[in-house]
mmCIF file of C-alpha atoms and ligand atoms in Angstrom:
data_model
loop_
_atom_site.group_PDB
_atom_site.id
_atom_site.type_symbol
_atom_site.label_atom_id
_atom_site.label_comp_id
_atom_site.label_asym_id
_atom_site.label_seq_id
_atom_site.Cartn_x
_atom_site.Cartn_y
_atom_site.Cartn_z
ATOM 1 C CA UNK A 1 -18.740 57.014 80.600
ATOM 2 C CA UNK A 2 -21.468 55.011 82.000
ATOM 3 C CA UNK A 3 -21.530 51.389 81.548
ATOM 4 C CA UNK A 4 -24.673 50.594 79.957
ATOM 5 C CA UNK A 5 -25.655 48.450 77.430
ATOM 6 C CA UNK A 6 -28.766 48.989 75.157
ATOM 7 C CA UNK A 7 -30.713 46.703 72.980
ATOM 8 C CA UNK A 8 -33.414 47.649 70.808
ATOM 9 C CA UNK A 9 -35.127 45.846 69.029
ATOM 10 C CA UNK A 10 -33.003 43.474 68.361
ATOM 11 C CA UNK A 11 -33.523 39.696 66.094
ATOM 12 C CA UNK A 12 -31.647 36.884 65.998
ATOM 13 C CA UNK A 13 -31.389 33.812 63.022
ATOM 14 C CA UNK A 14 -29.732 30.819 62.330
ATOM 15 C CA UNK A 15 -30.605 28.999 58.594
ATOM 16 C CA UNK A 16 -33.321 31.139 57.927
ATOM 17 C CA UNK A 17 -34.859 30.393 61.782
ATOM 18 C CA UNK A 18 -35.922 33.191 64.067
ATOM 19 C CA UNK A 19 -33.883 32.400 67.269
ATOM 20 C CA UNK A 20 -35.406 35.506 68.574
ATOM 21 C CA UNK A 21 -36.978 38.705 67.833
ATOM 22 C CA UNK A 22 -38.253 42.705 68.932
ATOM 23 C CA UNK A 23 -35.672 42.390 72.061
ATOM 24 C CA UNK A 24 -35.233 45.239 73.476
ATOM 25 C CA UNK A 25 -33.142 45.964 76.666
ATOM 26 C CA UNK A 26 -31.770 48.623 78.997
ATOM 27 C CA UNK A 27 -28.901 47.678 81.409
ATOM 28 C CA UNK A 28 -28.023 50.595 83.236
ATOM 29 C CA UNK A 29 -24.694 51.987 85.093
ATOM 30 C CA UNK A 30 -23.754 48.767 87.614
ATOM 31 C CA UNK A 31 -27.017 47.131 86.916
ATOM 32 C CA UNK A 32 -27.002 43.782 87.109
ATOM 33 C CA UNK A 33 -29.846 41.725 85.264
ATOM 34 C CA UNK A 34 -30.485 37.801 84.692
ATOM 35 C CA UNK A 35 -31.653 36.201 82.117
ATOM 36 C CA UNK A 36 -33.668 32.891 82.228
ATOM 37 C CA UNK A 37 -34.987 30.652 79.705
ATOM 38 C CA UNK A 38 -35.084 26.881 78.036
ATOM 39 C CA UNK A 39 -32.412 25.228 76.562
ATOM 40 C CA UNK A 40 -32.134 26.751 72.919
ATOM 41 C CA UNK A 41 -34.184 29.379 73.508
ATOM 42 C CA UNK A 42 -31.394 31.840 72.644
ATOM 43 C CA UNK A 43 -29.751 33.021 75.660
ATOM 44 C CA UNK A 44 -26.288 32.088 74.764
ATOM 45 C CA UNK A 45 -26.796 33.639 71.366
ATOM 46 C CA UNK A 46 -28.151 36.748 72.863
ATOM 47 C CA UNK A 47 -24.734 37.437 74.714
ATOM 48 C CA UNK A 48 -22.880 36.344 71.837
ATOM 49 C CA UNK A 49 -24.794 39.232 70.302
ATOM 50 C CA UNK A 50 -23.596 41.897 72.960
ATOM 51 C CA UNK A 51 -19.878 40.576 73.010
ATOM 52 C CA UNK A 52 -19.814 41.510 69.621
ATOM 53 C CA UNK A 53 -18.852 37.758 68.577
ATOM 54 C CA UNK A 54 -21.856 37.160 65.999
ATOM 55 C CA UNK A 55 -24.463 39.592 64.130
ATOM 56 C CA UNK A 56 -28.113 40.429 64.999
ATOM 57 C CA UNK A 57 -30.023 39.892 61.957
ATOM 58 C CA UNK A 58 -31.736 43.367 62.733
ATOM 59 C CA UNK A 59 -31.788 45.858 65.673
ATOM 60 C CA UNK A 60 -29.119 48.022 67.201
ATOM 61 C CA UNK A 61 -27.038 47.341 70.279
ATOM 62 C CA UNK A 62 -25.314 50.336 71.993
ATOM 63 C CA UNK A 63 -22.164 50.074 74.858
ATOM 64 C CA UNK A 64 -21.675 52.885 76.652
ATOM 65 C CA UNK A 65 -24.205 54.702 74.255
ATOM 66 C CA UNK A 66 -21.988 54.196 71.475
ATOM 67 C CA UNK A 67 -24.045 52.541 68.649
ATOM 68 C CA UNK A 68 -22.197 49.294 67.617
ATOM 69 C CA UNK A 69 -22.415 49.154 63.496
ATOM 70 C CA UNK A 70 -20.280 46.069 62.794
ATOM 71 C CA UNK A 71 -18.521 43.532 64.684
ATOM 72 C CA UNK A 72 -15.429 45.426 63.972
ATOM 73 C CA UNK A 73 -17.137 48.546 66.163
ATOM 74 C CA UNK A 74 -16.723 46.286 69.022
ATOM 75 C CA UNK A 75 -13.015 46.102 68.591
ATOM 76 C CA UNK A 76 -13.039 49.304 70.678
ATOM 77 C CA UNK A 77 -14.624 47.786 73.793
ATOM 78 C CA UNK A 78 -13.123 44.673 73.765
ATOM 79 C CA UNK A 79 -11.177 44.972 77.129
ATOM 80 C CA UNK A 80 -13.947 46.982 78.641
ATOM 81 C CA UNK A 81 -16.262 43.686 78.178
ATOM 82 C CA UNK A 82 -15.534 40.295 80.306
ATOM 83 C CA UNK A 83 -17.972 37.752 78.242
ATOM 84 C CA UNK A 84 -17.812 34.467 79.719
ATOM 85 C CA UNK A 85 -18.878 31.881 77.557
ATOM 86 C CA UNK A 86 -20.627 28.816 78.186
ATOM 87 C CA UNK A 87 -18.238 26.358 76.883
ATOM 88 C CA UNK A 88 -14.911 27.267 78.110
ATOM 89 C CA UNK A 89 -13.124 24.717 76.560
ATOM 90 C CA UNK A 90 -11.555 26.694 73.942
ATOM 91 C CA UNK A 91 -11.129 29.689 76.105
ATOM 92 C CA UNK A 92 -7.417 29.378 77.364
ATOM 93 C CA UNK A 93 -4.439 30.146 76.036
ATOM 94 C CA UNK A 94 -1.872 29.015 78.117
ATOM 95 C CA UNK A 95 -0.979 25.443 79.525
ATOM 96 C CA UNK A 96 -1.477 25.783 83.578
ATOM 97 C CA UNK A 97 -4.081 27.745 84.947
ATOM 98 C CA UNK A 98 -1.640 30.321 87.030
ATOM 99 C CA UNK A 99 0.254 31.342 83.440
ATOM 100 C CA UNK A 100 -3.382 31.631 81.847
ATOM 101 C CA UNK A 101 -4.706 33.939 84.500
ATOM 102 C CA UNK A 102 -1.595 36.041 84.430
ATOM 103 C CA UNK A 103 -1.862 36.225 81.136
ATOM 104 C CA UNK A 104 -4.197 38.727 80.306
ATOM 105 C CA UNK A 105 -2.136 41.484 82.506
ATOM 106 C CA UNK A 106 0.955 40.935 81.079
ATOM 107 C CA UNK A 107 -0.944 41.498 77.648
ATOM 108 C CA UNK A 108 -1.853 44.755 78.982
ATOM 109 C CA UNK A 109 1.783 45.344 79.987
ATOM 110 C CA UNK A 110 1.635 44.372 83.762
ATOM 111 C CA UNK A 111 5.136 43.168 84.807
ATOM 112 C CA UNK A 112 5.453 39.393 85.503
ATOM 113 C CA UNK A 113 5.946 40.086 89.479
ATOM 114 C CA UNK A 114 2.874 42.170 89.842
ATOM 115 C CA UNK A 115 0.978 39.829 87.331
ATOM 116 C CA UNK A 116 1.637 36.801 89.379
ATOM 117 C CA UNK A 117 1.007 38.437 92.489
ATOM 118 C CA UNK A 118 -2.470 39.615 91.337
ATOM 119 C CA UNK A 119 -3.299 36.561 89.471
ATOM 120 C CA UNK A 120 -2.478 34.176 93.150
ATOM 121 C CA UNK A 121 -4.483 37.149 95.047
ATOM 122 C CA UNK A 122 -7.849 36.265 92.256
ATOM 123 C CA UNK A 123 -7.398 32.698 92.662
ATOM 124 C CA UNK A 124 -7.085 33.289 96.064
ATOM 125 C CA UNK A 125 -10.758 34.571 96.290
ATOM 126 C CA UNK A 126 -12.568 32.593 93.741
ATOM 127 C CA UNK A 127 -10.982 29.603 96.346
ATOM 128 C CA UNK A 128 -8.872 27.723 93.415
ATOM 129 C CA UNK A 129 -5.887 29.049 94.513
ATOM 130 C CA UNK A 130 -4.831 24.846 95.265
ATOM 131 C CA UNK A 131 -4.934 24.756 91.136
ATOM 132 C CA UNK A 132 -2.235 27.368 90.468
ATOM 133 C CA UNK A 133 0.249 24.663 88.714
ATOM 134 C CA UNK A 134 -2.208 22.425 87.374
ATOM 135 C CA UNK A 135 -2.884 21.802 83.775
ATOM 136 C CA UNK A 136 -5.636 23.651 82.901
ATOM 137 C CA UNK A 137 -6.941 20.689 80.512
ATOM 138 C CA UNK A 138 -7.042 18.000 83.483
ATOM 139 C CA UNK A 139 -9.185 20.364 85.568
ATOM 140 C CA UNK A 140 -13.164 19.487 84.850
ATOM 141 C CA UNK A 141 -15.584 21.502 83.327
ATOM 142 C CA UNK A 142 -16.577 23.299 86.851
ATOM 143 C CA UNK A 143 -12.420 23.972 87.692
ATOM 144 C CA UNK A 144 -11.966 24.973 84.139
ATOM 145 C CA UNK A 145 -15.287 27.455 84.244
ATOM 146 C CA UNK A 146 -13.889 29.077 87.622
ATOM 147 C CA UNK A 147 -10.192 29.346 85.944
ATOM 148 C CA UNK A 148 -12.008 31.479 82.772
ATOM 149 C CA UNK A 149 -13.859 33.378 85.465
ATOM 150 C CA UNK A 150 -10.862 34.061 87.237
ATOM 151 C CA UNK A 151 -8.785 35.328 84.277
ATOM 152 C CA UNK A 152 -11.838 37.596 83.342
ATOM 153 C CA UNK A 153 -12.294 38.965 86.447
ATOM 154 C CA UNK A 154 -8.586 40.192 87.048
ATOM 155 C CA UNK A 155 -8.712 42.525 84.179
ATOM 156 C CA UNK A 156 -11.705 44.100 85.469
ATOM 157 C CA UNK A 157 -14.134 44.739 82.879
ATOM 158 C CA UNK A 158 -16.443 47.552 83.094
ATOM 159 C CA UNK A 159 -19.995 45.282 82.071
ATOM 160 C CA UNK A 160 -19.793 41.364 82.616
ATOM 161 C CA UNK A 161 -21.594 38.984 80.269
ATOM 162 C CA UNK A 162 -21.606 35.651 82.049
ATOM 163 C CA UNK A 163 -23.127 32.579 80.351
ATOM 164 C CA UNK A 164 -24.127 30.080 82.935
ATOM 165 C CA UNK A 165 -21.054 30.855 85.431
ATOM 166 C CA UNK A 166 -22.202 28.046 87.755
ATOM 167 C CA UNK A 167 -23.004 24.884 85.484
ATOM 168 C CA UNK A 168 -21.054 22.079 86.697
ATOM 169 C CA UNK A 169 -20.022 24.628 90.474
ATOM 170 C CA UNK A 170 -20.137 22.812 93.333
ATOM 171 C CA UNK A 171 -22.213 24.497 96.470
ATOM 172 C CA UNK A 172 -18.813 25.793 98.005
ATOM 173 C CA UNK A 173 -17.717 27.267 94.534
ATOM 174 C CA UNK A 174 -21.109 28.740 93.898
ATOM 175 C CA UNK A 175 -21.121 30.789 97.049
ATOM 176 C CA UNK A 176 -17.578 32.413 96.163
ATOM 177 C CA UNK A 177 -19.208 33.306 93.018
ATOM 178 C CA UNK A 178 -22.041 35.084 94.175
ATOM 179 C CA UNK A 179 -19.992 36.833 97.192
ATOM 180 C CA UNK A 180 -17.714 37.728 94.553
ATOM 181 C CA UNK A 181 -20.515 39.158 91.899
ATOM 182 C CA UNK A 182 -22.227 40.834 94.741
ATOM 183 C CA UNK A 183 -18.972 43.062 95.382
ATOM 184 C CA UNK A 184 -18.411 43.931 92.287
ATOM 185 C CA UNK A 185 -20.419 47.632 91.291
ATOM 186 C CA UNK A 186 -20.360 46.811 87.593
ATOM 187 C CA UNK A 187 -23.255 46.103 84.815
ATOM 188 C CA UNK A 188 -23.905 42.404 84.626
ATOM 189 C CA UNK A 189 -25.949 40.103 82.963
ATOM 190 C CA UNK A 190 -25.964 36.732 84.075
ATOM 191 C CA UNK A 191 -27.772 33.944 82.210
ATOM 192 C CA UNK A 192 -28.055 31.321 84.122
ATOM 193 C CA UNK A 193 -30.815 28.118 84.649
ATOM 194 C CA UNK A 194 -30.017 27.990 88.442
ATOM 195 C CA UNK A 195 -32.712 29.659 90.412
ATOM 196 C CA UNK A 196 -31.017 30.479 94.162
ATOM 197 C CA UNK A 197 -28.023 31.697 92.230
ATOM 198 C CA UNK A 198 -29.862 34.451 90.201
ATOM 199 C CA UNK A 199 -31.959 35.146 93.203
ATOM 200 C CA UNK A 200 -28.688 36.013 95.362
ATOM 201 C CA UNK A 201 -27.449 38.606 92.743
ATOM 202 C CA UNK A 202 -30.754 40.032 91.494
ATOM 203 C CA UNK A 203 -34.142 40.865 91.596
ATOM 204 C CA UNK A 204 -34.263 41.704 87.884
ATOM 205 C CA UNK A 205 -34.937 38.437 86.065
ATOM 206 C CA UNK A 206 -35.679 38.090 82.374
ATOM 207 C CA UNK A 207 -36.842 35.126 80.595
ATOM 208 C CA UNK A 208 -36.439 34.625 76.648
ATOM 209 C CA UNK A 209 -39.214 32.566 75.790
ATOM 210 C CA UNK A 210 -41.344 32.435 72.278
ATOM 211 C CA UNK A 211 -38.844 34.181 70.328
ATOM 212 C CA UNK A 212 -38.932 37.082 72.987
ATOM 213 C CA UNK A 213 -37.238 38.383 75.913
ATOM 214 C CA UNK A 214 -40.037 39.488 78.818
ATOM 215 C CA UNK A 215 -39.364 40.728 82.147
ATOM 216 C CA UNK A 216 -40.390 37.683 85.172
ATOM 217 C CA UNK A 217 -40.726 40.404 87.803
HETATM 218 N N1 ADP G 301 -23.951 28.455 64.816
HETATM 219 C C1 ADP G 301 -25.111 27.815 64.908
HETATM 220 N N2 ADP G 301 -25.456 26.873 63.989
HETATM 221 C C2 ADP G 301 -26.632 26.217 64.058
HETATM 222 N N3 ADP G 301 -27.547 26.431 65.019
HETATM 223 C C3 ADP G 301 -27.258 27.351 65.946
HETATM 224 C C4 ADP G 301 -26.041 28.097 65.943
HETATM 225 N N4 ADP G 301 -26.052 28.962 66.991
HETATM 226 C C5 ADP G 301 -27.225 28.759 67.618
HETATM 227 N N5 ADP G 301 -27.951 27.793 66.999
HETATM 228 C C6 ADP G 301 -29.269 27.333 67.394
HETATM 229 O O1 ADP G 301 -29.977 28.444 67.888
HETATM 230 C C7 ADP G 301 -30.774 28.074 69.000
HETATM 231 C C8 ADP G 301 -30.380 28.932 70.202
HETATM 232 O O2 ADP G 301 -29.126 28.519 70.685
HETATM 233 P P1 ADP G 301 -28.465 29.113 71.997
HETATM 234 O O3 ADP G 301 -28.328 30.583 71.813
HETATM 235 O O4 ADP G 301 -27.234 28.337 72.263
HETATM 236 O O5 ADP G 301 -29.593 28.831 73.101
HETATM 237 P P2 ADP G 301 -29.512 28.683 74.681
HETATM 238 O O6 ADP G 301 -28.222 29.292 75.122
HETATM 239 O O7 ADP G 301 -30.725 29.403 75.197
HETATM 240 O O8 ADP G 301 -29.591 27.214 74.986
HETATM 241 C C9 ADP G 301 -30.548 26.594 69.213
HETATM 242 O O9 ADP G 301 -31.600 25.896 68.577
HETATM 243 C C10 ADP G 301 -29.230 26.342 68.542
HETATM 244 O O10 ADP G 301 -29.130 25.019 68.102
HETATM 245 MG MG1 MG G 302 -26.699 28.582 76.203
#
């Protein structure tokens, strides 16, 4: 199974607006692509699109060249997709951030030990491992966008959506991010506004812009 994702021709609208439309997009096996582009210009839509979370208005969208029919399709990919989204806010489901990164293993089954040990060893590399007991709703938006990342990254999704990972990142942050990205062999697309960032993780860069998605270089 390779871990592609494939767009074609694919439109996007909100109250009768065209967001977007015609995109059409090949991520291949552990490609990793960026996407650029002005606020409300779609991007965050886009991925919404891929993560199965909302409905094109037309187009198809295949994972793993399986052609997704409904949101219900995506159902079946679910745990083989880590979609990041921009707001995090509403993202966690447990109080501190050490319970919320564990959390996703032990819904797969993972024993508490080897959970906990994991979950320490992920905070441990992203370089919040200082927030373990904190509650994850005093951290700001940066901690709190680092946390998601963390308990995404654990479970080891096969493709990574990422929507803006480093809004609100401080420098120190940012570089664990893209040292972290850069080891991992897996499809990826990043949207982000944040120019050195992209250009440390890819030469691929995409920009949605007039309604449609063109290649920058
Ligand atoms: N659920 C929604 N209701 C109303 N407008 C929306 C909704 N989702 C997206 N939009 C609008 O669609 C446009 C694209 O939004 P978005 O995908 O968030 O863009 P970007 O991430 O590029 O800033 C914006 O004008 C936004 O206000
Ligand atoms: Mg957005």
């Amino acid at each position: 199974m390779s871990c592609s994702i494939n767009v074609k021709n694919v439109s996007y609208e909100v109250n009768e607006k065209t967001i977007f439309e015609n995109i059409t997009l090949n991520v291949s096996h552990e490609e990793k692509i960026a996407i650029i582009g002005s606020n409300g210009s779609g991007k965050s839509s886009f991925l919404k699109i891929l993560a199965g979370l909302i409905k094109p208005k037309e187009g198809e969208v295949f994972l793993f060249h399986d052609k997704m029919n409904s949101l219900k399709e995506f159902k079946k990919y679910r745990s083989d997709i880590g979609y990041l989204p921009q707001d995090v806010s509403d993202f966690f489901l447990c109080p501190t951030v050490i319970e919320d990164v564990m959390f996703n293993l032990r819904a797969k089954g993972v024993k508490k030990d080897e959970a906990y040990e994991k979950a320490l060893n992920t905070l441990t590399e992203l370089g919040i491992e200082h927030l373990e007991e904190r509650n994850i709703y005093d951290l700001s938006g940066g901690e709190q966008k680092i946390v998601a990342l963390a308990g995404i990254l654990i479970t080891k999704p096969k493709i990574l959506l990422l929507d803006e990972p480093t809004n609100a990142l401080d420098e120190d942050a940012e570089k664990k991010i893209v040292e972290i990205l850069n080891s991992i062999k897996k499809s990826m697309i990043i949207v982000s506004h944040h120019k050195s960032f992209i250009e440390s993780l890819t030469p691929t860069i995409y920009k949605l812009d007039n309604k449609s998605l063109q290649k920058v270089n």
